[in-house]
Amino acid sequence: MAEAKEKKKKEYNWNEFSICETTVMMLKKAAEDGVETAFVRAAEMKPCPIGADSACCKHCSMGPCRLNPKDPYSRTGVCGATIDTIAARNFARMVASGAAAHTDHGMSMLDIFREVVHGTIKDYKIKDEVKLREVAKSIGIEVEIKKKVKRDGREVEVKEPRDTLEIAKELCEELEKTYTQVEGEIPFVKRVPPKTVETWRKLGIVPRGSMREIMELMHRTHIGVDQHYENIVRQCSRTALSDGWGGSMVATEISDILYGTPKPLVAPVNMGALKEDHVNIIVHGHEPNLFESMIDSVNDPKLIEKAKEAGAAGINLTGMCCSGAEVLSRHGVPHVGNFMSTEAVLVTGAVDAMAVDVQCIKQGLATVAKCYGTYLFTTNPRCWIEGAEHIELDEKNPRECTDKIVEKAIERFKSKRPEKIVIPQRVDMGVHGFSHEYINYMLGGTFRASYKPLNENIINGKIRGVAGVVGCTNPRVRHDWVHVELVKELIRHDVLVVQTGCSQIALAKAGLLKPDAAVLAGDGLAEVCETVGMPPVLGCGSCVDNSRILIACAEIVKTGGLGESIADLPVAGAAPEWMSEKAISIGHYFVASGLYTVFGVTFPAIKGTKFYKHLFEELEELGLGKWGFAEDPIEMAHMMIAHIDKKREALGITGPRERKLFDMADRRALDVV
Ligand code: SF4
Ligand code: SF4
């Protein structure tokens, strides 16, 4: 451990850092090995209190300017910017960066799709033609052609399926507008309930094209441009919507078309999926292309043979973070942990290679990898890391990159593994892969696939409402704990939970993505779960797959009986352990779509300021959703439940739901006992 830093040894209670048993085991081992992780860095570096409240600005060299979070209106920046302008601009830049990340991801997917369709990329193919046709139809592309034929001597018009490639080419051109269009409305606005779009049009927030929205938002946050928090937030909404109904949605839909639409499958999660006698390769990041090609490489008989010659029983491929969540949902590839376990998993010593692409890849991985002799490879031109080897993935010949990584991993297995390998023997099986399409079949059955049964169960009160619990993990709170407690409380009160990203992995490790977790649900939700055989917590995939939640909301509105706009629905969202700017963009597109969205950890605004009031109250008065904040998961759950009940009341469907909530007072009383 030559690279391990010489630090004064501090004693930590590792169980306070995480409820993930395997992560805690590895944190202890890292400490023994003298290896530092993000958990320790977070403990030793308190967040800056001014920055945490978003009360500082460094947008020009007259500053940086720091206001007083305890008395935010007592002064302004040198240019005269108030706390509302400063906080709104900071928030806006988070939205811009988060939306840019999803948009760039979506655009890369579209670039690949274009080349697949034109035959210049051959390693990937259109795998799901049904999905291709459905997506095309949803934005008004003809999927059938009319033909005149003679029948019984008469000329009649018949419809025939249109050529798949023709549809694909038109779809590609149309979806490009999501990014490049400068005027008009992005294509997937056609999927939004008309009343929601009407509100957006009234407010001037229908996205034109994500590049334009992001660019304008960055312009507006420059010194001396937009200095009215309401107007800045308006552009935040437009930009965030270009992510949710644009960049992210294109990423999800194209991935499904190219690699297959997920269907529920049983798959393992946790570090026990590593195998000591195998060559272990982890893919971590966000875009599915690297992973899809890696799947081909590890199944190549020649490479398997090479691994065997090196003394391995085989090659074991696993995933982490959102790349992992996506292929877990799509193909059942084992997942070894979420964002806050990425360093910990290297501490096992068992990982021969970790290949990363973009987003949520801690620079600290390079140091930990070096300590254990693990090869860390960057593969995307956007993401290099000092200390990691860069082997670029060229989509025209992706196997060149992934085969090389596999060969390097075999080399490490053969001669460079550390003496001591410790793999925590824990694996949590669960059901993953609930695409929005599958929710149709699951509740409606193959022959009457529809959201109607879901709507009926919401209307009759068996399902009180739906909550999207999503997002990152964060060492500023007890890892996984906020996610798990929040979800348990929600299902206990009959709220069906849908999940993505690192949150889904936290709940999988807690065993809640199994049908028998229905025993933890309230009577109504448990009855629905038992009848259908589904878990009370549905895993939908990666962060960009939050767009599946938007589509599900639109389908619920379209099906009828629960209002006319997304804002009418008894639905709420939460990112209880968020950390990335992408999470802020996601949160804001949930809000702008009409949903109440509660964040934990911290919130970049000061309570009592006009900007805070605008996000937390006034947006709802304008017909959108609103933001909420709570640190405590139970409080968070009851804020969401209260919102769901408010919506139920407005819809006139309160009847059977009028039993008393287990509120904060009840809980405190219990805690005392
Ligand atoms: S833009 Fe205004 S508040 Fe920001 S650093 Fe410059 S002077 Fe200070
Ligand atoms: S959920 Fe958050 S931390 Fe996890 S991979 Fe997605 S963006 Fe990164």
XYZ file of C-alpha atoms and ligand atoms in Angstrom:
689
model
C 0.000 0.000 0.000
C 2.780 2.359 -0.926
C 0.313 4.942 -2.164
C -1.722 5.037 1.017
C -1.500 8.379 2.713
C 0.232 8.648 6.057
C -2.557 10.022 8.234
C -3.108 10.277 11.940
C -5.370 7.326 12.630
C -8.818 8.473 13.691
C -11.247 5.996 15.163
C -14.564 5.855 13.332
C -17.705 3.916 13.982
C -18.016 2.630 10.419
C -21.625 1.554 10.933
C -22.545 5.213 11.236
C -21.321 5.774 7.674
C -23.510 3.206 5.959
C -26.195 0.593 6.497
C -24.715 -1.430 3.645
C -23.045 -4.326 5.415
C -20.576 -5.044 2.620
C -19.559 -1.394 2.234
C -18.960 -1.149 5.985
C -16.795 -4.305 5.868
C -14.695 -2.803 3.115
C -14.420 0.582 4.843
C -12.955 -1.212 7.867
C -10.550 -3.084 5.638
C -9.557 0.119 3.823
C -8.749 1.743 7.157
C -6.620 -1.264 8.156
C -4.863 -1.093 4.798
C -4.276 2.658 5.236
C -6.468 3.520 2.247
C -8.609 6.646 2.301
C -12.175 6.779 0.924
C -14.774 9.489 0.271
C -16.512 8.617 3.564
C -13.413 9.599 5.512
C -12.783 12.679 3.400
C -16.370 13.797 4.016
C -15.975 13.247 7.758
C -12.768 15.240 7.790
C -13.874 18.090 5.525
C -17.036 19.833 6.687
C -19.039 21.508 3.922
C -18.544 25.264 3.647
C -21.607 26.775 5.396
C -21.880 29.703 2.987
C -21.634 27.508 -0.085
C -24.067 24.965 1.383
C -26.692 27.720 1.594
C -25.792 28.960 -1.888
C -25.001 32.418 -0.484
C -21.816 33.009 -2.492
C -21.096 34.016 -6.051
C -17.954 33.813 -8.163
C -19.396 34.744 -11.523
C -16.965 37.647 -11.980
C -13.662 38.921 -10.653
C -15.217 41.769 -8.690
C -15.984 38.901 -6.308
C -16.089 36.202 -5.123
C -18.859 37.702 -2.977
C -20.120 36.068 0.195
C -23.440 37.002 1.785
C -24.493 36.136 5.311
C -26.809 33.089 5.248
C -28.129 34.015 8.706
C -29.070 37.518 7.554
C -29.264 37.122 3.768
C -30.697 40.545 2.943
C -28.108 42.422 5.040
C -25.815 42.916 2.048
C -25.481 42.300 -1.675
C -22.625 41.306 -3.970
C -20.307 44.026 -5.326
C -22.522 44.339 -8.440
C -25.591 44.680 -6.214
C -26.852 41.115 -6.782
C -29.244 40.085 -4.018
C -29.383 36.715 -2.311
C -32.327 35.801 -4.570
C -30.343 36.529 -7.731
C -27.235 34.796 -6.433
C -29.058 31.660 -5.261
C -31.237 31.501 -8.392
C -28.158 31.843 -10.631
C -26.316 29.111 -8.713
C -29.359 26.859 -8.931
C -29.649 27.626 -12.652
C -26.059 26.595 -13.300
C -26.726 23.283 -11.564
C -29.762 22.743 -13.787
C -27.720 23.667 -16.867
C -24.902 21.293 -15.982
C -27.228 18.428 -15.043
C -29.333 18.881 -18.163
C -26.151 19.086 -20.273
C -24.944 15.750 -18.865
C -28.199 13.956 -19.722
C -28.479 15.736 -23.037
C -24.945 14.853 -24.086
C -25.636 11.249 -23.075
C -28.864 11.246 -25.122
C -27.129 12.855 -28.064
C -24.404 10.192 -28.025
C -27.122 7.554 -28.147
C -28.723 9.299 -31.098
C -25.333 9.553 -32.871
C -24.967 5.785 -32.572
C -28.552 5.193 -33.662
C -27.992 7.346 -36.770
C -24.939 5.341 -37.748
C -26.660 2.028 -37.057
C -29.555 3.091 -39.253
C -27.208 4.189 -42.030
C -25.138 1.022 -41.728
C -21.874 2.667 -40.668
C -21.965 1.065 -37.203
C -22.381 -2.693 -37.347
C -21.761 -3.854 -33.795
C -25.133 -2.593 -32.560
C -28.506 -3.269 -34.198
C -32.161 -2.379 -33.850
C -33.155 -4.997 -31.327
C -36.660 -3.897 -30.408
C -38.681 -3.126 -33.545
C -41.943 -2.969 -31.618
C -40.529 -0.229 -29.428
C -39.178 1.614 -32.475
C -42.643 1.683 -33.993
C -44.280 2.735 -30.718
C -41.856 5.626 -30.190
C -42.245 6.753 -33.800
C -46.040 6.601 -33.537
C -46.002 8.613 -30.320
C -44.503 11.593 -32.148
C -46.685 11.363 -35.225
C -44.439 9.377 -37.590
C -46.381 7.094 -39.928
C -45.675 3.449 -39.144
C -48.059 2.083 -41.741
C -48.455 2.804 -45.422
C -51.709 2.921 -47.319
C -52.012 0.771 -50.413
C -54.768 0.246 -52.939
C -55.534 -3.418 -53.676
C -58.218 -5.206 -55.635
C -60.662 -7.262 -53.585
C -63.657 -9.024 -55.106
C -63.170 -6.898 -58.190
C -63.261 -3.669 -56.166
C -60.378 -1.389 -55.327
C -59.955 -1.034 -51.551
C -57.420 0.759 -49.394
C -55.391 -1.350 -46.955
C -52.664 -0.492 -44.489
C -49.357 -2.298 -44.400
C -46.456 -1.967 -41.960
C -43.950 0.625 -43.171
C -40.351 -0.439 -43.716
C -38.498 -0.482 -40.379
C -35.399 1.273 -41.658
C -37.442 4.060 -43.217
C -39.204 4.646 -39.910
C -35.882 4.567 -38.078
C -34.366 7.182 -40.397
C -37.325 9.504 -39.963
C -37.323 8.952 -36.189
C -33.651 9.811 -36.037
C -34.144 13.058 -37.945
C -37.124 14.004 -35.835
C -35.426 13.269 -32.509
C -32.424 15.345 -33.509
C -34.693 18.357 -33.038
C -34.631 17.542 -29.314
C -31.113 18.935 -29.297
C -30.629 21.218 -32.256
C -33.970 22.908 -32.838
C -33.922 26.674 -32.226
C -37.641 27.414 -32.517
C -40.763 25.328 -31.907
C -41.365 22.498 -29.441
C -39.236 19.381 -28.873
C -40.811 16.195 -30.333
C -41.708 14.418 -27.079
C -43.925 17.333 -26.016
C -46.490 15.371 -28.048
C -46.497 12.805 -25.228
C -47.331 15.323 -22.513
C -50.980 15.603 -21.380
C -52.573 18.561 -23.246
C -53.502 20.406 -20.061
C -49.917 20.251 -18.798
C -48.662 21.574 -22.145
C -51.257 24.346 -21.961
C -49.766 25.461 -18.621
C -46.244 25.318 -20.072
C -47.285 27.384 -23.088
C -48.931 29.963 -20.841
C -45.725 30.239 -18.817
C -43.478 30.213 -21.882
C -41.529 27.150 -20.766
C -42.081 24.619 -23.551
C -38.533 23.627 -24.527
C -37.402 24.511 -28.053
C -34.237 22.419 -28.170
C -31.976 21.488 -25.286
C -28.807 23.088 -26.724
C -30.632 26.394 -27.038
C -32.158 26.167 -23.546
C -28.858 25.299 -21.868
C -27.043 28.027 -23.768
C -29.640 30.631 -22.846
C -29.592 29.595 -19.211
C -25.806 29.952 -19.078
C -26.056 33.346 -20.756
C -28.663 34.546 -18.306
C -26.518 33.611 -15.319
C -23.563 35.697 -16.535
C -22.875 38.866 -14.553
C -25.323 41.600 -15.337
C -27.930 39.650 -17.300
C -30.970 38.048 -15.648
C -31.356 39.525 -12.185
C -34.893 38.501 -11.359
C -35.157 35.139 -9.628
C -38.606 34.426 -11.124
C -37.348 34.889 -14.664
C -34.251 32.791 -13.969
C -36.437 29.994 -12.584
C -38.637 30.184 -15.682
C -35.607 29.367 -17.858
C -34.566 26.689 -15.340
C -37.956 25.047 -15.953
C -37.600 25.249 -19.718
C -34.089 23.790 -19.576
C -34.966 21.039 -17.110
C -37.976 20.034 -19.235
C -35.637 19.777 -22.232
C -33.766 17.208 -20.144
C -36.691 15.142 -18.810
C -38.868 15.138 -21.928
C -35.832 15.562 -24.195
C -32.253 14.477 -23.540
C -33.047 11.819 -20.931
C -36.108 10.495 -22.717
C -34.244 10.123 -26.011
C -31.447 8.275 -24.157
C -33.935 5.830 -22.637
C -35.951 5.238 -25.788
C -32.950 4.787 -28.101
C -31.287 2.433 -25.607
C -34.454 0.324 -25.557
C -34.619 0.281 -29.354
C -30.946 -0.718 -29.708
C -30.499 -3.026 -26.735
C -34.026 -4.166 -25.838
C -36.796 -2.872 -23.579
C -36.426 -4.190 -20.033
C -38.862 -6.741 -18.671
C -38.886 -7.896 -15.059
C -36.171 -10.383 -14.230
C -34.603 -11.707 -11.071
C -31.003 -10.583 -10.591
C -28.370 -10.333 -7.867
C -27.105 -7.152 -6.236
C -24.186 -6.683 -3.835
C -20.476 -7.373 -3.580
C -20.956 -11.116 -3.139
C -21.486 -11.207 -6.925
C -17.693 -10.925 -7.315
C -15.988 -14.313 -7.721
C -12.525 -14.950 -6.348
C -11.699 -17.678 -8.879
C -12.854 -15.594 -11.863
C -11.412 -12.606 -13.669
C -13.593 -9.812 -12.288
C -14.461 -6.832 -14.494
C -16.691 -3.960 -13.404
C -18.284 -1.414 -15.735
C -19.206 1.866 -14.033
C -20.690 5.057 -15.454
C -23.769 5.867 -17.480
C -23.897 5.123 -21.191
C -24.901 1.575 -22.152
C -22.634 1.176 -25.206
C -19.471 0.303 -23.308
C -21.372 -2.252 -21.263
C -23.101 -3.851 -24.252
C -19.766 -4.373 -26.011
C -18.168 -5.612 -22.795
C -20.927 -8.254 -22.554
C -19.890 -9.457 -26.030
C -16.194 -9.464 -25.085
C -16.597 -11.483 -21.871
C -18.646 -14.040 -23.794
C -16.068 -14.394 -26.553
C -14.829 -18.034 -26.439
C -11.268 -16.925 -27.295
C -11.114 -14.559 -24.326
C -12.752 -17.102 -22.020
C -10.091 -19.580 -23.088
C -7.360 -17.034 -22.348
C -8.824 -16.486 -18.881
C -8.791 -20.245 -18.285
C -5.209 -20.503 -19.445
C -4.394 -17.866 -16.831
C -5.905 -20.144 -14.178
C -9.335 -18.496 -13.850
C -12.605 -20.395 -13.815
C -14.061 -17.796 -16.184
C -14.763 -14.082 -16.626
C -17.231 -12.414 -14.293
C -18.780 -9.146 -15.467
C -20.652 -6.907 -13.022
C -21.891 -3.304 -13.007
C -22.045 -0.294 -10.728
C -23.980 2.976 -10.542
C -26.289 3.804 -13.433
C -24.501 1.789 -16.147
C -24.946 -1.135 -13.804
C -28.590 -0.298 -13.021
C -29.364 -0.140 -16.734
C -27.932 -3.547 -17.666
C -29.214 -5.055 -14.428
C -32.699 -4.043 -15.562
C -32.189 -4.944 -19.193
C -30.133 -8.158 -19.045
C -29.910 -9.171 -15.366
C -26.141 -8.506 -15.166
C -25.207 -8.568 -11.426
C -24.770 -5.159 -9.768
C -22.124 -4.782 -7.061
C -23.061 -1.427 -5.544
C -24.124 2.159 -5.916
C -22.165 5.421 -6.021
C -20.898 5.296 -2.442
C -19.638 1.708 -2.852
C -17.425 2.294 -5.882
C -14.241 2.790 -3.878
C -15.220 0.158 -1.311
C -15.597 -2.561 -3.936
C -11.973 -2.064 -5.043
C -10.869 -2.684 -1.458
C -11.876 -6.343 -1.903
C -8.741 -6.726 -4.015
C -10.800 -8.978 -6.280
C -11.480 -6.477 -9.048
C -9.107 -7.029 -11.941
C -10.347 -4.149 -14.065
C -12.821 -1.328 -13.730
C -13.902 0.339 -16.968
C -15.648 3.694 -16.738
C -17.269 6.071 -19.220
C -18.966 9.250 -17.946
C -20.559 10.777 -14.824
C -20.311 9.992 -11.106
C -16.821 8.538 -11.411
C -14.880 9.718 -8.368
C -11.300 10.780 -9.054
C -10.472 8.990 -5.787
C -10.993 5.672 -7.593
C -7.612 6.092 -9.276
C -5.794 6.118 -5.919
C -7.766 3.225 -4.439
C -7.320 1.197 -7.636
C -3.562 1.777 -7.494
C -3.440 0.623 -3.869
C -4.919 -2.757 -4.818
C -3.290 -3.139 -8.244
C -6.661 -2.900 -9.998
C -6.574 -1.561 -13.558
C -8.767 1.504 -13.973
C -9.634 2.371 -17.576
C -11.316 5.467 -18.901
C -12.978 4.909 -22.268
C -14.814 8.082 -23.225
C -13.132 11.135 -24.789
C -15.073 13.360 -22.341
C -13.686 11.692 -19.247
C -10.010 11.131 -18.593
C -8.683 10.646 -15.080
C -5.107 11.278 -14.012
C -3.609 7.955 -13.036
C -6.062 5.881 -15.106
C -5.189 4.349 -18.454
C -7.268 5.680 -21.349
C -8.472 3.176 -23.943
C -11.002 4.973 -26.041
C -14.163 3.246 -27.174
C -14.795 3.858 -30.849
C -18.400 2.912 -31.553
C -17.412 1.810 -35.052
C -15.109 -0.785 -33.544
C -16.041 -1.037 -29.851
C -14.648 -4.514 -29.327
C -11.116 -3.243 -29.869
C -11.480 -1.325 -26.583
C -13.445 -3.884 -24.587
C -11.321 -6.860 -25.713
C -8.191 -4.971 -24.671
C -9.664 -4.275 -21.243
C -10.562 -7.947 -20.823
C -7.000 -8.964 -21.785
C -5.540 -6.514 -19.262
C -7.893 -7.878 -16.595
C -6.717 -11.429 -17.355
C -3.113 -10.243 -17.020
C -3.866 -8.752 -13.590
C -5.613 -11.964 -12.513
C -2.610 -14.018 -13.552
C 0.204 -12.120 -11.980
C -0.759 -8.978 -10.120
C -3.480 -9.877 -7.657
C -2.785 -8.896 -4.021
C -2.151 -11.731 -1.583
C -5.274 -11.045 0.402
C -8.616 -10.939 -1.304
C -11.742 -10.412 0.780
C -15.116 -10.677 -0.912
C -18.051 -10.041 1.433
C -20.326 -13.014 0.884
C -23.612 -11.268 0.491
C -25.926 -11.186 -2.510
C -29.458 -9.783 -2.521
C -31.797 -11.164 -5.147
C -34.585 -8.934 -6.407
C -36.837 -8.198 -9.359
C -35.664 -5.426 -11.696
C -36.623 -4.144 -15.142
C -40.017 -2.468 -14.827
C -40.192 -0.375 -17.971
C -43.236 1.853 -18.386
C -44.425 -0.555 -21.091
C -44.237 -3.473 -18.713
C -46.383 -1.745 -16.085
C -49.127 -1.980 -18.725
C -48.795 -5.740 -19.053
C -48.167 -6.397 -15.398
C -51.387 -4.857 -14.201
C -53.491 -5.253 -17.310
C -52.353 -8.638 -18.583
C -50.999 -9.376 -22.050
C -54.379 -9.190 -23.748
C -55.719 -6.048 -22.109
C -52.491 -4.205 -21.464
C -53.448 -0.854 -20.010
C -52.868 1.482 -17.109
C -56.567 1.117 -16.238
C -56.071 -1.387 -13.398
C -53.438 0.895 -11.853
C -55.767 3.890 -12.092
C -58.649 1.828 -10.670
C -56.549 0.710 -7.732
C -55.564 4.317 -7.067
C -59.171 5.470 -7.354
C -60.477 2.702 -5.064
C -57.753 3.592 -2.582
C -55.922 0.263 -2.421
C -52.976 2.154 -3.821
C -52.934 5.534 -2.126
C -50.618 7.093 -4.696
C -47.296 6.634 -6.436
C -43.880 7.888 -5.361
C -40.736 8.065 -7.469
C -37.799 7.603 -5.091
C -34.628 8.072 -7.052
C -31.129 9.441 -7.158
C -27.705 9.271 -5.682
C -26.088 8.287 -2.415
C -24.059 10.821 -0.445
C -21.476 10.464 2.336
C -22.968 13.502 4.118
C -25.747 11.200 5.321
C -25.778 7.565 6.412
C -25.354 5.722 3.128
C -28.570 3.987 1.895
C -30.367 4.637 5.196
C -32.491 7.598 4.099
C -33.581 5.779 0.936
C -34.551 2.616 2.763
C -36.423 4.251 5.659
C -38.289 6.582 3.321
C -39.425 3.777 1.037
C -40.463 1.528 3.918
C -42.625 4.307 5.346
C -44.202 5.028 1.972
C -45.181 1.444 1.193
C -46.426 0.984 4.757
C -48.924 3.711 3.899
C -49.967 2.062 0.622
C -47.858 4.236 -1.647
C -46.480 2.258 -4.603
C -42.805 3.174 -5.081
C -41.010 3.330 -8.429
C -37.246 3.630 -8.443
C -34.176 4.324 -10.515
C -30.424 4.753 -10.111
C -28.527 4.317 -6.905
C -31.722 4.446 -4.871
C -32.957 1.282 -6.582
C -29.728 -0.464 -5.598
C -30.084 0.662 -1.955
C -33.560 -0.856 -1.791
C -32.485 -4.014 -3.610
C -29.825 -4.538 -0.928
C -32.511 -3.999 1.719
C -34.579 -6.778 0.097
C -37.521 -4.600 -0.919
C -37.478 -5.381 -4.620
C -38.940 -8.818 -4.010
C -42.630 -9.729 -4.174
C -42.516 -10.964 -0.563
C -41.620 -7.409 0.547
C -45.398 -6.916 0.223
C -45.578 -7.995 3.894
C -44.100 -4.574 4.708
C -46.783 -2.765 2.711
C -50.116 -1.459 3.928
C -53.131 -3.765 3.469
C -54.307 -2.181 0.206
C -50.965 -2.127 -1.561
C -50.127 -5.596 -0.218
C -53.368 -6.950 -1.677
C -52.559 -5.529 -5.128
C -48.979 -6.833 -4.967
C -50.086 -10.289 -3.885
C -52.749 -10.478 -6.583
C -50.347 -9.462 -9.352
C -47.230 -11.068 -7.839
C -45.258 -7.858 -7.969
C -43.024 -6.172 -5.404
C -44.263 -2.963 -3.735
C -41.104 -1.271 -5.009
C -40.521 -1.302 -8.781
C -37.004 -0.842 -10.165
C -37.041 0.997 -13.519
C -33.319 1.385 -14.328
C -30.815 4.242 -14.462
C -31.128 8.025 -13.880
C -32.063 8.820 -17.478
C -34.819 6.241 -16.985
C -36.563 8.734 -14.725
C -38.110 9.637 -18.049
C -39.987 6.313 -17.725
C -41.672 7.787 -14.640
C -42.734 10.850 -16.676
C -44.171 8.621 -19.391
C -45.989 6.524 -16.778
C -47.497 9.738 -15.338
C -48.625 10.821 -18.812
C -50.183 7.366 -19.359
C -52.031 7.552 -16.038
C -53.520 10.922 -17.057
C -54.409 9.608 -20.526
C -56.098 6.532 -19.074
C -58.485 8.781 -17.181
C -60.162 9.206 -13.832
C -57.261 10.955 -12.114
C -57.426 14.472 -13.491
C -56.336 16.122 -16.679
C -52.796 17.156 -15.994
C -49.738 15.631 -14.308
C -50.157 18.209 -11.531
C -53.531 16.599 -10.651
C -52.037 13.171 -9.914
C -51.563 11.724 -6.418
C -47.875 11.300 -7.197
C -44.720 12.684 -5.544
C -40.977 12.340 -6.061
C -37.905 12.278 -3.835
C -34.113 12.172 -4.056
C -33.303 11.689 -0.385
C -29.509 11.294 -0.703
C -28.874 13.400 -3.806
C -25.448 14.795 -4.587
C -25.086 15.541 -8.328
C -26.133 18.517 -10.442
C -28.017 16.014 -12.568
C -30.241 15.366 -9.563
C -31.167 19.060 -9.425
C -32.081 18.987 -13.109
C -34.156 15.838 -12.559
C -35.829 17.346 -9.482
C -36.672 20.482 -11.395
C -38.127 18.646 -14.396
C -40.290 16.630 -12.014
C -41.431 19.934 -10.468
C -41.973 21.660 -13.834
C -43.922 18.588 -15.008
C -46.316 19.078 -12.087
C -44.953 16.888 -9.299
C -44.116 17.603 -5.689
C -40.442 16.709 -5.262
C -38.691 16.409 -1.923
C -34.918 16.440 -1.550
C -32.857 15.436 1.471
C -29.247 16.126 2.620
C -29.254 19.873 1.942
C -30.940 22.359 -0.370
C -29.157 25.180 -2.230
C -31.452 27.991 -1.038
C -32.133 29.806 2.226
C -35.506 29.346 3.874
C -37.316 32.668 4.182
C -35.878 34.180 0.988
C -38.091 35.075 -1.992
C -36.290 32.555 -4.196
C -36.959 29.749 -1.701
C -40.655 30.700 -1.474
C -40.868 30.710 -5.255
C -39.543 27.148 -5.520
C -41.354 25.775 -2.490
C -44.770 27.486 -2.872
C -45.329 29.770 -5.821
C -44.529 27.320 -8.634
C -47.464 25.190 -7.509
C -49.724 28.246 -7.615
C -48.660 28.681 -11.251
C -49.970 25.184 -12.069
C -46.644 23.309 -11.812
C -45.354 21.140 -8.961
C -43.190 22.412 -6.124
C -40.013 21.613 -4.208
C -39.851 20.247 -0.659
C -36.981 19.542 1.709
C -36.535 17.332 4.778
C -33.582 15.520 6.290
C -35.567 12.930 8.203
C -36.907 10.123 5.981
C -40.096 9.673 7.992
C -40.868 13.370 7.852
C -40.088 13.268 4.137
C -42.480 10.329 3.642
C -45.296 12.130 5.458
C -44.772 15.312 3.463
C -45.195 13.203 0.321
C -48.180 11.313 1.736
C -49.857 14.597 2.769
C -49.386 15.864 -0.791
C -50.801 12.635 -2.233
C -53.812 12.962 0.072
C -54.280 16.603 -0.921
C -54.403 15.535 -4.567
C -56.796 12.684 -3.739
C -59.070 15.125 -2.007
C -59.020 17.499 -4.969
C -59.942 14.551 -7.198
C -62.775 13.567 -4.842
C -61.355 10.091 -4.145
C -60.674 10.371 -0.432
C -63.280 7.789 0.710
C -61.565 4.610 1.864
C -58.339 6.420 2.631
C -59.605 8.234 5.668
C -57.800 6.205 8.271
C -55.459 7.976 10.612
C -51.889 8.418 9.527
C -49.040 7.285 11.657
C -47.727 10.805 12.012
C -44.557 12.351 13.446
C -46.135 12.718 16.896
C -47.040 9.018 16.941
C -43.542 8.119 15.868
C -41.882 10.232 18.491
C -44.127 8.630 21.112
C -43.017 5.212 19.888
C -39.369 6.229 19.853
C -39.662 7.197 23.531
C -41.035 3.769 24.421
S -21.481 38.732 -10.313
Fe -21.856 40.196 -8.645
S -22.182 38.894 -6.874
Fe -21.190 37.642 -8.422
S -19.006 37.753 -8.012
Fe -19.477 39.356 -9.511
S -19.876 41.122 -8.253
Fe -20.002 39.415 -6.886
S -28.131 7.916 -9.083
Fe -26.823 9.703 -8.786
S -24.904 8.864 -7.970
Fe -26.035 7.191 -8.801
S -25.194 6.963 -10.802
Fe -27.071 8.187 -11.011
S -26.422 10.312 -10.833
Fe -24.717 9.029 -10.155
